[in-house]
mmCIF file of C-alpha atoms in Angstrom:
data_model
loop_
_atom_site.group_PDB
_atom_site.id
_atom_site.type_symbol
_atom_site.label_atom_id
_atom_site.label_comp_id
_atom_site.label_asym_id
_atom_site.label_seq_id
_atom_site.Cartn_x
_atom_site.Cartn_y
_atom_site.Cartn_z
ATOM 1 C CA MET U 1 171.184 -4.723 -112.687
ATOM 2 C CA THR U 2 174.200 -6.728 -113.788
ATOM 3 C CA VAL U 3 176.518 -8.980 -111.609
ATOM 4 C CA ARG U 4 179.131 -5.870 -111.415
ATOM 5 C CA SER U 5 176.575 -2.982 -111.383
ATOM 6 C CA ARG U 6 175.604 -4.598 -107.797
ATOM 7 C CA LEU U 7 178.961 -5.043 -106.774
ATOM 8 C CA LEU U 8 179.738 -1.151 -107.594
ATOM 9 C CA VAL U 9 176.855 -0.278 -105.392
ATOM 10 C CA LEU U 10 177.656 -2.751 -102.477
ATOM 11 C CA LEU U 11 181.074 -1.082 -102.262
ATOM 12 C CA SER U 12 180.217 2.333 -102.095
ATOM 13 C CA ALA U 13 177.412 2.045 -99.520
ATOM 14 C CA LEU U 14 180.600 0.058 -97.551
ATOM 15 C CA VAL U 15 182.114 3.284 -98.019
ATOM 16 C CA VAL U 16 179.688 5.991 -97.347
ATOM 17 C CA LEU U 17 179.264 3.800 -94.213
ATOM 18 C CA THR U 18 182.775 3.447 -93.070
ATOM 19 C CA ALA U 19 182.886 7.481 -93.515
ATOM 20 C CA VAL U 20 180.135 7.976 -91.346
ATOM 21 C CA ALA U 21 181.405 5.673 -88.287
ATOM 22 C CA LEU U 22 185.051 6.931 -88.979
ATOM 23 C CA ALA U 23 183.494 10.663 -88.641
ATOM 24 C CA SER U 24 181.899 9.992 -85.579
ATOM 25 C CA VAL U 25 184.586 8.388 -83.919
ATOM 26 C CA LEU U 26 186.547 10.632 -84.671
ATOM 27 C CA HIS U 27 184.067 13.786 -83.788
ATOM 28 C CA ALA U 28 183.381 12.097 -80.081
ATOM 29 C CA SER U 29 187.147 11.835 -79.811
ATOM 30 C CA ALA U 30 187.497 15.167 -80.405
ATOM 31 C CA ARG U 31 184.743 16.406 -78.180
ATOM 32 C CA ALA U 32 186.436 13.702 -75.298
ATOM 33 C CA GLU U 33 189.583 15.688 -75.673
ATOM 34 C CA ARG U 34 188.190 19.130 -75.194
ATOM 35 C CA ARG U 35 186.504 17.955 -72.155
ATOM 36 C CA ASP U 36 189.904 17.155 -70.502
ATOM 37 C CA HIS U 37 191.211 20.317 -71.550
ATOM 38 C CA THR U 38 190.220 23.411 -68.800
ATOM 39 C CA ARG U 39 187.579 25.685 -70.404
ATOM 40 C CA ALA U 40 188.354 29.100 -70.871
ATOM 41 C CA GLY U 41 186.492 31.167 -67.966
ATOM 42 C CA GLY U 42 185.179 28.376 -65.983
ATOM 43 C CA PRO U 43 185.972 27.573 -62.652
ATOM 44 C CA LYS U 44 189.327 27.624 -60.769
ATOM 45 C CA VAL U 45 189.919 23.904 -60.227
ATOM 46 C CA THR U 46 193.751 22.452 -58.023
ATOM 47 C CA PRO U 47 194.061 18.841 -56.915
ATOM 48 C CA GLY U 48 193.525 18.726 -53.003
ATOM 49 C CA THR U 49 192.273 17.325 -50.131
ATOM 50 C CA VAL U 50 188.648 16.648 -49.169
ATOM 51 C CA THR U 51 187.350 15.953 -46.248
ATOM 52 C CA LEU U 52 184.136 15.260 -44.981
ATOM 53 C CA THR U 53 184.066 16.522 -41.672
ATOM 54 C CA THR U 54 185.575 20.283 -42.490
ATOM 55 C CA PRO U 55 182.760 22.281 -40.784
ATOM 56 C CA GLY U 56 181.189 24.700 -43.615
ATOM 57 C CA ARG U 57 182.232 23.177 -46.565
ATOM 58 C CA LEU U 58 180.064 22.360 -49.599
ATOM 59 C CA VAL U 59 180.643 18.860 -51.414
ATOM 60 C CA PHE U 60 179.982 18.180 -54.947
ATOM 61 C CA ARG U 61 180.877 16.386 -57.935
ATOM 62 C CA ASN U 62 182.557 18.593 -60.256
ATOM 63 C CA LEU U 63 181.589 18.822 -64.511
ATOM 64 C CA ALA U 64 183.899 21.764 -65.434
ATOM 65 C CA TRP U 65 186.146 20.498 -68.378
ATOM 66 C CA GLY U 66 190.054 19.599 -67.647
ATOM 67 C CA PRO U 67 191.250 16.867 -66.053
ATOM 68 C CA HIS U 68 189.188 17.006 -62.703
ATOM 69 C CA ARG U 69 185.715 16.913 -64.338
ATOM 70 C CA ASP U 70 183.359 14.014 -62.496
ATOM 71 C CA GLU U 71 185.754 13.804 -59.465
ATOM 72 C CA LEU U 72 184.145 15.089 -55.896
ATOM 73 C CA VAL U 73 185.289 18.343 -55.046
ATOM 74 C CA THR U 74 185.061 21.403 -52.102
ATOM 75 C CA VAL U 75 184.439 24.849 -52.181
ATOM 76 C CA PRO U 76 183.615 27.025 -49.134
ATOM 77 C CA ALA U 77 179.666 27.208 -48.396
ATOM 78 C CA ARG U 78 179.474 30.450 -47.892
ATOM 79 C CA ASP U 79 181.523 31.532 -51.674
ATOM 80 C CA PRO U 80 180.248 28.314 -53.628
ATOM 81 C CA SER U 81 181.458 29.972 -57.198
ATOM 82 C CA GLY U 82 184.819 30.486 -55.787
ATOM 83 C CA PRO U 83 188.177 28.095 -56.095
ATOM 84 C CA ARG U 84 187.618 24.400 -56.348
ATOM 85 C CA THR U 85 189.338 21.861 -54.323
ATOM 86 C CA ALA U 86 189.563 18.603 -56.556
ATOM 87 C CA SER U 87 189.660 15.113 -54.573
ATOM 88 C CA GLY U 88 190.583 12.733 -57.303
ATOM 89 C CA VAL U 89 187.424 10.184 -56.171
ATOM 90 C CA LYS U 90 185.193 10.412 -59.506
ATOM 91 C CA CYS U 91 181.104 9.786 -59.001
ATOM 92 C CA LEU U 92 178.130 10.324 -60.798
ATOM 93 C CA ARG U 93 176.011 10.990 -57.625
ATOM 94 C CA PHE U 94 177.135 11.416 -54.248
ATOM 95 C CA TYR U 95 176.246 12.578 -50.953
ATOM 96 C CA ALA U 96 177.672 12.969 -47.445
ATOM 97 C CA ALA U 97 176.280 13.846 -43.545
ATOM 98 C CA ALA U 98 178.399 13.124 -39.969
ATOM 99 C CA GLY U 99 181.432 11.797 -41.896
ATOM 100 C CA THR U 100 180.164 8.612 -44.234
ATOM 101 C CA GLY U 101 179.893 9.422 -47.938
ATOM 102 C CA VAL U 102 178.388 7.589 -50.360
ATOM 103 C CA CYS U 103 179.629 7.739 -54.083
ATOM 104 C CA LEU U 104 178.179 5.712 -57.006
ATOM 105 C CA GLN U 105 180.704 5.053 -59.554
ATOM 106 C CA ALA U 106 180.870 3.746 -63.120
ATOM 107 C CA VAL U 107 183.272 0.634 -64.312
ATOM 108 C CA HIS U 108 183.789 0.763 -67.451
ATOM 109 C CA GLY U 109 184.642 -2.574 -69.356
ATOM 110 C CA PRO U 110 184.854 -3.219 -72.814
ATOM 111 C CA VAL U 111 181.997 -3.452 -73.625
ATOM 112 C CA SER U 112 179.448 -2.009 -71.645
ATOM 113 C CA ASP U 113 179.559 -0.294 -68.006
ATOM 114 C CA THR U 114 178.373 -1.422 -64.396
ATOM 115 C CA TYR U 115 177.921 0.848 -61.189
ATOM 116 C CA ARG U 116 178.813 0.637 -57.690
ATOM 117 C CA ALA U 117 177.951 1.910 -54.698
ATOM 118 C CA LEU U 118 181.381 2.932 -52.594
ATOM 119 C CA ILE U 119 180.490 3.647 -48.773
ATOM 120 C CA LEU U 120 183.802 6.700 -48.431
ATOM 121 C CA ASP U 121 184.779 7.277 -44.476
ATOM 122 C CA ALA U 122 186.098 11.802 -43.495
ATOM 123 C CA HIS U 123 189.024 11.341 -45.667
ATOM 124 C CA LEU U 124 187.047 9.629 -48.897
ATOM 125 C CA ARG U 125 188.558 6.239 -48.387
ATOM 126 C CA GLU U 126 186.426 3.181 -49.333
ATOM 127 C CA ARG U 127 185.107 1.007 -47.054
ATOM 128 C CA THR U 128 182.758 -1.217 -48.442
ATOM 129 C CA HIS U 129 181.432 -1.393 -51.611
ATOM 130 C CA TYR U 130 178.367 -3.219 -53.442
ATOM 131 C CA ASP U 131 176.891 -3.745 -57.002
ATOM 132 C CA VAL U 132 174.451 -1.596 -58.073
ATOM 133 C CA PRO U 133 171.851 -3.050 -61.048
ATOM 134 C CA GLY U 134 171.565 -0.003 -63.086
ATOM 135 C CA ILE U 135 172.231 3.400 -63.720
ATOM 136 C CA PRO U 136 172.608 5.557 -60.492
ATOM 137 C CA SER U 137 169.998 7.997 -60.221
ATOM 138 C CA ARG U 138 169.861 9.366 -56.384
ATOM 139 C CA ALA U 139 172.086 9.112 -53.486
ATOM 140 C CA ARG U 140 171.564 10.024 -49.623
ATOM 141 C CA VAL U 141 173.067 9.090 -46.014
ATOM 142 C CA SER U 142 171.664 9.703 -42.869
ATOM 143 C CA PRO U 143 172.095 12.134 -40.521
ATOM 144 C CA THR U 144 174.182 10.066 -37.894
ATOM 145 C CA GLY U 145 175.815 8.464 -41.013
ATOM 146 C CA HIS U 146 174.609 4.994 -40.061
ATOM 147 C CA TYR U 147 172.761 4.531 -42.988
ATOM 148 C CA ALA U 148 173.184 5.017 -47.109
ATOM 149 C CA ALA U 149 170.667 4.529 -49.744
ATOM 150 C CA TRP U 150 170.350 4.769 -53.325
ATOM 151 C CA THR U 151 168.407 4.712 -56.152
ATOM 152 C CA ALA U 152 169.148 3.009 -59.728
ATOM 153 C CA PHE U 153 167.234 2.710 -62.854
ATOM 154 C CA VAL U 154 167.373 -1.260 -64.087
ATOM 155 C CA GLY U 155 164.483 -0.419 -67.053
ATOM 156 C CA GLY U 156 164.146 3.137 -68.942
ATOM 157 C CA ASP U 157 166.622 5.958 -67.967
ATOM 158 C CA SER U 158 163.977 9.039 -66.701
ATOM 159 C CA TYR U 159 161.224 10.316 -64.207
ATOM 160 C CA ALA U 160 159.138 11.970 -66.928
ATOM 161 C CA GLY U 161 157.945 9.021 -68.876
ATOM 162 C CA THR U 162 156.147 6.277 -67.403
ATOM 163 C CA ASN U 163 158.352 2.844 -69.253
ATOM 164 C CA PHE U 164 160.948 3.141 -66.396
ATOM 165 C CA SER U 165 161.794 0.658 -62.968
ATOM 166 C CA THR U 166 164.120 1.635 -60.334
ATOM 167 C CA ARG U 167 165.469 -0.536 -57.282
ATOM 168 C CA THR U 168 166.536 1.428 -54.266
ATOM 169 C CA ALA U 169 168.970 -0.339 -51.541
ATOM 170 C CA ILE U 170 169.826 0.884 -48.105
ATOM 171 C CA ALA U 171 172.795 -0.097 -46.371
ATOM 172 C CA ASP U 172 173.818 -0.306 -42.503
ATOM 173 C CA THR U 173 177.359 1.365 -42.914
ATOM 174 C CA ARG U 174 178.083 0.406 -39.645
ATOM 175 C CA THR U 175 177.594 -3.548 -40.014
ATOM 176 C CA GLY U 176 177.749 -3.529 -44.228
ATOM 177 C CA ALA U 177 174.329 -5.488 -43.959
ATOM 178 C CA LEU U 178 172.138 -4.202 -47.218
ATOM 179 C CA ILE U 179 168.631 -3.678 -47.817
ATOM 180 C CA PRO U 180 168.641 -4.684 -51.704
ATOM 181 C CA SER U 181 165.418 -3.559 -52.153
ATOM 182 C CA LEU U 182 162.683 -1.441 -50.644
ATOM 183 C CA GLU U 183 159.649 -3.383 -52.238
ATOM 184 C CA THR U 184 160.194 -6.479 -49.774
ATOM 185 C CA PHE U 185 159.008 -4.088 -47.461
ATOM 186 C CA ARG U 186 155.081 -4.199 -46.723
ATOM 187 C CA ILE U 187 153.099 -1.650 -47.538
ATOM 188 C CA ILE U 188 150.201 0.057 -46.106
ATOM 189 C CA ARG U 189 148.230 2.064 -48.312
ATOM 190 C CA ASP U 190 145.327 4.275 -47.149
ATOM 191 C CA GLY U 191 145.523 2.379 -43.812
ATOM 192 C CA ARG U 192 145.127 -1.204 -45.565
ATOM 193 C CA PRO U 193 147.941 -3.918 -46.640
ATOM 194 C CA TYR U 194 148.676 -3.341 -50.119
ATOM 195 C CA GLN U 195 150.527 -5.298 -53.003
ATOM 196 C CA ALA U 196 151.431 -4.922 -56.935
ATOM 197 C CA ALA U 197 153.639 -5.880 -59.525
ATOM 198 C CA ASP U 198 153.969 -2.468 -60.429
ATOM 199 C CA VAL U 199 155.671 -0.923 -57.357
ATOM 200 C CA ASN U 200 158.666 1.312 -57.497
ATOM 201 C CA PHE U 201 160.234 3.185 -54.934
ATOM 202 C CA TRP U 202 162.924 6.195 -55.539
ATOM 203 C CA GLY U 203 164.440 9.179 -53.315
ATOM 204 C CA VAL U 204 164.562 8.296 -49.917
ATOM 205 C CA THR U 205 165.926 10.694 -47.506
ATOM 206 C CA PHE U 206 166.240 9.664 -43.622
ATOM 207 C CA ALA U 207 164.761 11.209 -40.204
ATOM 208 C CA PRO U 208 167.960 11.504 -37.724
ATOM 209 C CA ASP U 209 166.308 8.664 -35.392
ATOM 210 C CA ASP U 210 167.963 6.102 -37.254
ATOM 211 C CA ARG U 211 164.528 4.028 -37.654
ATOM 212 C CA THR U 212 162.530 6.782 -40.043
ATOM 213 C CA PHE U 213 163.095 7.568 -43.575
ATOM 214 C CA TYR U 214 160.697 9.079 -46.323
ATOM 215 C CA ALA U 215 160.753 7.969 -50.175
ATOM 216 C CA THR U 216 158.436 7.934 -53.314
ATOM 217 C CA LEU U 217 156.432 4.568 -53.845
ATOM 218 C CA ALA U 218 154.941 5.273 -57.390
ATOM 219 C CA THR U 219 152.223 2.646 -58.763
ATOM 220 C CA GLN U 220 149.445 2.286 -61.211
ATOM 221 C CA GLY U 221 150.507 5.380 -62.067
ATOM 222 C CA THR U 222 150.335 7.668 -58.760
ATOM 223 C CA THR U 223 153.250 8.669 -57.174
ATOM 224 C CA TYR U 224 153.104 8.703 -52.898
ATOM 225 C CA LEU U 225 155.144 10.055 -50.212
ATOM 226 C CA VAL U 226 156.090 7.051 -47.582
ATOM 227 C CA ARG U 227 156.674 6.927 -44.933
ATOM 228 C CA GLY U 228 159.664 3.939 -43.863
ATOM 229 C CA ASP U 229 160.278 2.433 -40.779
ATOM 230 C CA LEU U 230 163.594 0.461 -40.316
ATOM 231 C CA THR U 231 162.877 -1.303 -37.709
ATOM 232 C CA THR U 232 159.767 -3.091 -38.867
ATOM 233 C CA ARG U 233 160.268 -3.236 -42.544
ATOM 234 C CA THR U 234 156.682 -1.147 -43.583
ATOM 235 C CA VAL U 235 156.441 1.899 -45.415
ATOM 236 C CA THR U 236 153.041 3.799 -44.998
ATOM 237 C CA THR U 237 151.752 6.300 -47.489
ATOM 238 C CA LEU U 238 151.114 9.996 -46.053
ATOM 239 C CA HIS U 239 150.369 12.388 -49.597
ATOM 240 C CA THR U 240 150.191 11.832 -53.076
ATOM 241 C CA ASP U 241 151.958 13.150 -55.632
ATOM 242 C CA VAL U 242 155.069 13.485 -54.102
ATOM 243 C CA GLU U 243 158.545 12.237 -55.798
ATOM 244 C CA CYS U 244 162.031 12.966 -55.268
ATOM 245 C CA PRO U 245 161.719 13.850 -51.171
ATOM 246 C CA SER U 246 164.421 15.663 -49.007
ATOM 247 C CA LEU U 247 163.292 16.149 -45.176
ATOM 248 C CA SER U 248 163.920 19.563 -43.619
ATOM 249 C CA PRO U 249 166.876 19.654 -41.189
ATOM 250 C CA ASP U 250 164.165 20.323 -38.438
ATOM 251 C CA SER U 251 162.053 17.381 -39.715
ATOM 252 C CA THR U 252 159.329 19.228 -40.141
ATOM 253 C CA ARG U 253 158.920 19.513 -43.887
ATOM 254 C CA ILE U 254 159.652 18.061 -46.764
ATOM 255 C CA ALA U 255 160.738 19.210 -50.059
ATOM 256 C CA TYR U 256 160.086 17.558 -53.507
ATOM 257 C CA LYS U 257 159.189 17.610 -57.200
ATOM 258 C CA LYS U 258 155.424 17.257 -58.111
ATOM 259 C CA ARG U 259 153.866 16.582 -61.564
ATOM 260 C CA VAL U 260 151.774 19.774 -63.031
ATOM 261 C CA LYS U 261 149.230 19.123 -64.590
ATOM 262 C CA GLY U 262 150.150 21.436 -67.934
ATOM 263 C CA LEU U 263 153.498 20.848 -68.610
ATOM 264 C CA PRO U 264 156.043 19.039 -71.293
ATOM 265 C CA LYS U 265 155.825 15.649 -70.998
ATOM 266 C CA ASP U 266 159.585 15.868 -70.690
ATOM 267 C CA ALA U 267 159.324 18.424 -67.968
ATOM 268 C CA PRO U 268 156.861 18.208 -65.812
ATOM 269 C CA TRP U 269 157.979 19.420 -62.225
ATOM 270 C CA HIS U 270 157.694 22.147 -60.151
ATOM 271 C CA LEU U 271 159.570 22.163 -57.055
ATOM 272 C CA TYR U 272 157.252 22.274 -53.681
ATOM 273 C CA VAL U 273 157.527 21.888 -49.612
ATOM 274 C CA LEU U 274 155.036 19.531 -47.590
ATOM 275 C CA ASP U 275 154.561 20.594 -44.039
ATOM 276 C CA LEU U 276 154.330 17.168 -42.130
ATOM 277 C CA ARG U 277 151.875 18.124 -39.799
ATOM 278 C CA THR U 278 149.066 20.190 -41.475
ATOM 279 C CA MET U 279 150.471 18.139 -44.932
ATOM 280 C CA ARG U 280 149.202 21.823 -46.474
ATOM 281 C CA GLU U 281 151.683 22.374 -49.303
ATOM 282 C CA THR U 282 153.448 25.559 -50.149
ATOM 283 C CA PRO U 283 155.042 26.031 -54.181
ATOM 284 C CA LEU U 284 158.342 27.603 -54.586
ATOM 285 C CA ALA U 285 159.302 30.369 -56.901
ATOM 286 C CA GLU U 286 161.081 28.412 -58.859
ATOM 287 C CA PRO U 287 159.010 28.697 -62.602
ATOM 288 C CA ARG U 288 161.666 26.183 -64.006
ATOM 289 C CA SER U 289 160.875 22.090 -64.232
ATOM 290 C CA VAL U 290 162.995 20.931 -61.389
ATOM 291 C CA ASP U 291 164.340 17.420 -62.028
ATOM 292 C CA ASP U 292 166.396 16.947 -58.730
ATOM 293 C CA GLN U 293 166.389 15.898 -55.151
ATOM 294 C CA ALA U 294 166.658 19.035 -53.363
ATOM 295 C CA VAL U 295 168.919 19.585 -50.609
ATOM 296 C CA TRP U 296 168.588 21.179 -47.288
ATOM 297 C CA LYS U 297 171.441 24.683 -47.304
ATOM 298 C CA ASN U 298 169.991 24.970 -43.515
ATOM 299 C CA ASN U 299 165.440 24.456 -42.663
ATOM 300 C CA GLY U 300 165.103 27.813 -44.890
ATOM 301 C CA THR U 301 167.033 27.783 -47.687
ATOM 302 C CA LEU U 302 166.818 24.762 -51.103
ATOM 303 C CA VAL U 303 169.583 23.766 -53.025
ATOM 304 C CA TYR U 304 168.774 21.442 -55.860
ATOM 305 C CA ALA U 305 170.540 20.919 -60.017
ATOM 306 C CA LEU U 306 169.204 22.642 -63.700
ATOM 307 C CA PRO U 307 170.836 21.668 -66.779
ATOM 308 C CA GLY U 308 173.546 24.357 -67.838
ATOM 309 C CA ASP U 309 176.068 24.853 -70.112
ATOM 310 C CA TYR U 310 178.380 22.469 -69.116
ATOM 311 C CA GLY U 311 175.504 19.572 -67.441
ATOM 312 C CA ALA U 312 174.149 21.216 -64.783
ATOM 313 C CA ASP U 313 174.775 24.061 -62.378
ATOM 314 C CA LEU U 314 173.062 24.670 -58.884
ATOM 315 C CA TYR U 315 170.747 26.885 -57.241
ATOM 316 C CA SER U 316 169.295 27.942 -54.198
ATOM 317 C CA ILE U 317 165.921 29.552 -53.644
ATOM 318 C CA PRO U 318 164.134 30.117 -50.255
ATOM 319 C CA ALA U 319 161.955 27.231 -48.679
ATOM 320 C CA ASN U 320 158.525 29.438 -47.938
ATOM 321 C CA GLY U 321 158.146 29.852 -51.568
ATOM 322 C CA THR U 322 159.241 33.735 -51.217
ATOM 323 C CA GLY U 323 162.032 35.016 -53.300
ATOM 324 C CA THR U 324 163.551 34.351 -56.281
ATOM 325 C CA PRO U 325 165.694 31.268 -57.394
ATOM 326 C CA HIS U 326 169.302 32.350 -57.651
ATOM 327 C CA ARG U 327 172.544 30.326 -58.787
ATOM 328 C CA ILE U 328 175.273 30.024 -56.767
ATOM 329 C CA GLY U 329 177.482 27.645 -58.611
ATOM 330 C CA VAL U 330 178.094 26.213 -62.471
ATOM 331 C CA SER U 331 178.941 22.971 -64.052
ATOM 332 C CA ALA U 332 177.969 21.512 -60.700
ATOM 333 C CA VAL U 333 175.344 18.467 -59.166
ATOM 334 C CA SER U 334 174.837 16.479 -56.198
ATOM 335 C CA PRO U 335 176.117 18.651 -53.393
ATOM 336 C CA ALA U 336 176.245 18.192 -50.481
ATOM 337 C CA TYR U 337 176.553 20.547 -46.964
ATOM 338 C CA VAL U 338 179.151 18.323 -44.800
ATOM 339 C CA SER U 339 179.634 18.033 -41.349
ATOM 340 C CA PRO U 340 181.431 16.590 -38.296
ATOM 341 C CA SER U 341 180.579 13.605 -37.413
ATOM 342 C CA PRO U 342 179.271 12.723 -33.463
ATOM 343 C CA SER U 343 182.712 11.210 -32.699
ATOM 344 C CA HIS U 344 184.295 14.500 -33.171
#
């Protein structure tokens, strides 16, 4: 091949690559533009005031296409599919209790994104914030509002596989003191002290005593439900094959996702409820794989997210294993049933 021919081939390849790159940019730009426009038939979303202390309200991250996508919105808890009031505050993950919120945000940079956790007051004003070392995954606030926890992926980006690492932090929302990683806690496994390099924690859920919490501990290919103690800085294993626990309002049961043999590797979980007194497991009547940390609407009902046409939709199901799943809202994730703070 002559030098001229080689140059022509190289030039042709550059033209093709440039065209492909330009098409990709235009496609992404067009999709981003569509996301900024309200979708016909989608939920009605209007700007307004959102607080975390108004009884009978549900707050969540809005995924409906339009100018308020990714903002925290509120609806009546009795009508979760009704019109949404948007706050202007954007979060990737969110939770709230007793007038305190935690909002995990992306900070968009010129090269890559970074992440942070915002502690919000009852009017969604920032009280303080913390750097988050990876992609936000889970967020919780204690029933008193005195503690907030979050989990981020620092290696890999899915609980479905085995090649991932997490970092879970707990902050005292009153003093600002931060426990940057639960990996510093002393572990008691099967009644004995335990140490390992592969320890991971995720999915904190708090008891109302401002001392006890529950979480998932993973090590050597096994996941455990652990009970943690913020005073003694210890965690103790209670039960195996528990991920993303959620403590019931009466503190008697844990809702969680459990890996079930025979399911696809990328969708391996079913929802279960564990009785903390008897350690009896009850499978819930949701046949689909749920990759979420379920929320208790009350002592008898759970709410969780499943993939939908525009991100995710919210579903509810009885916590006793009966009934059928019911979709309560579209284009929504990270729900929190808000309640007045103790001072109200």
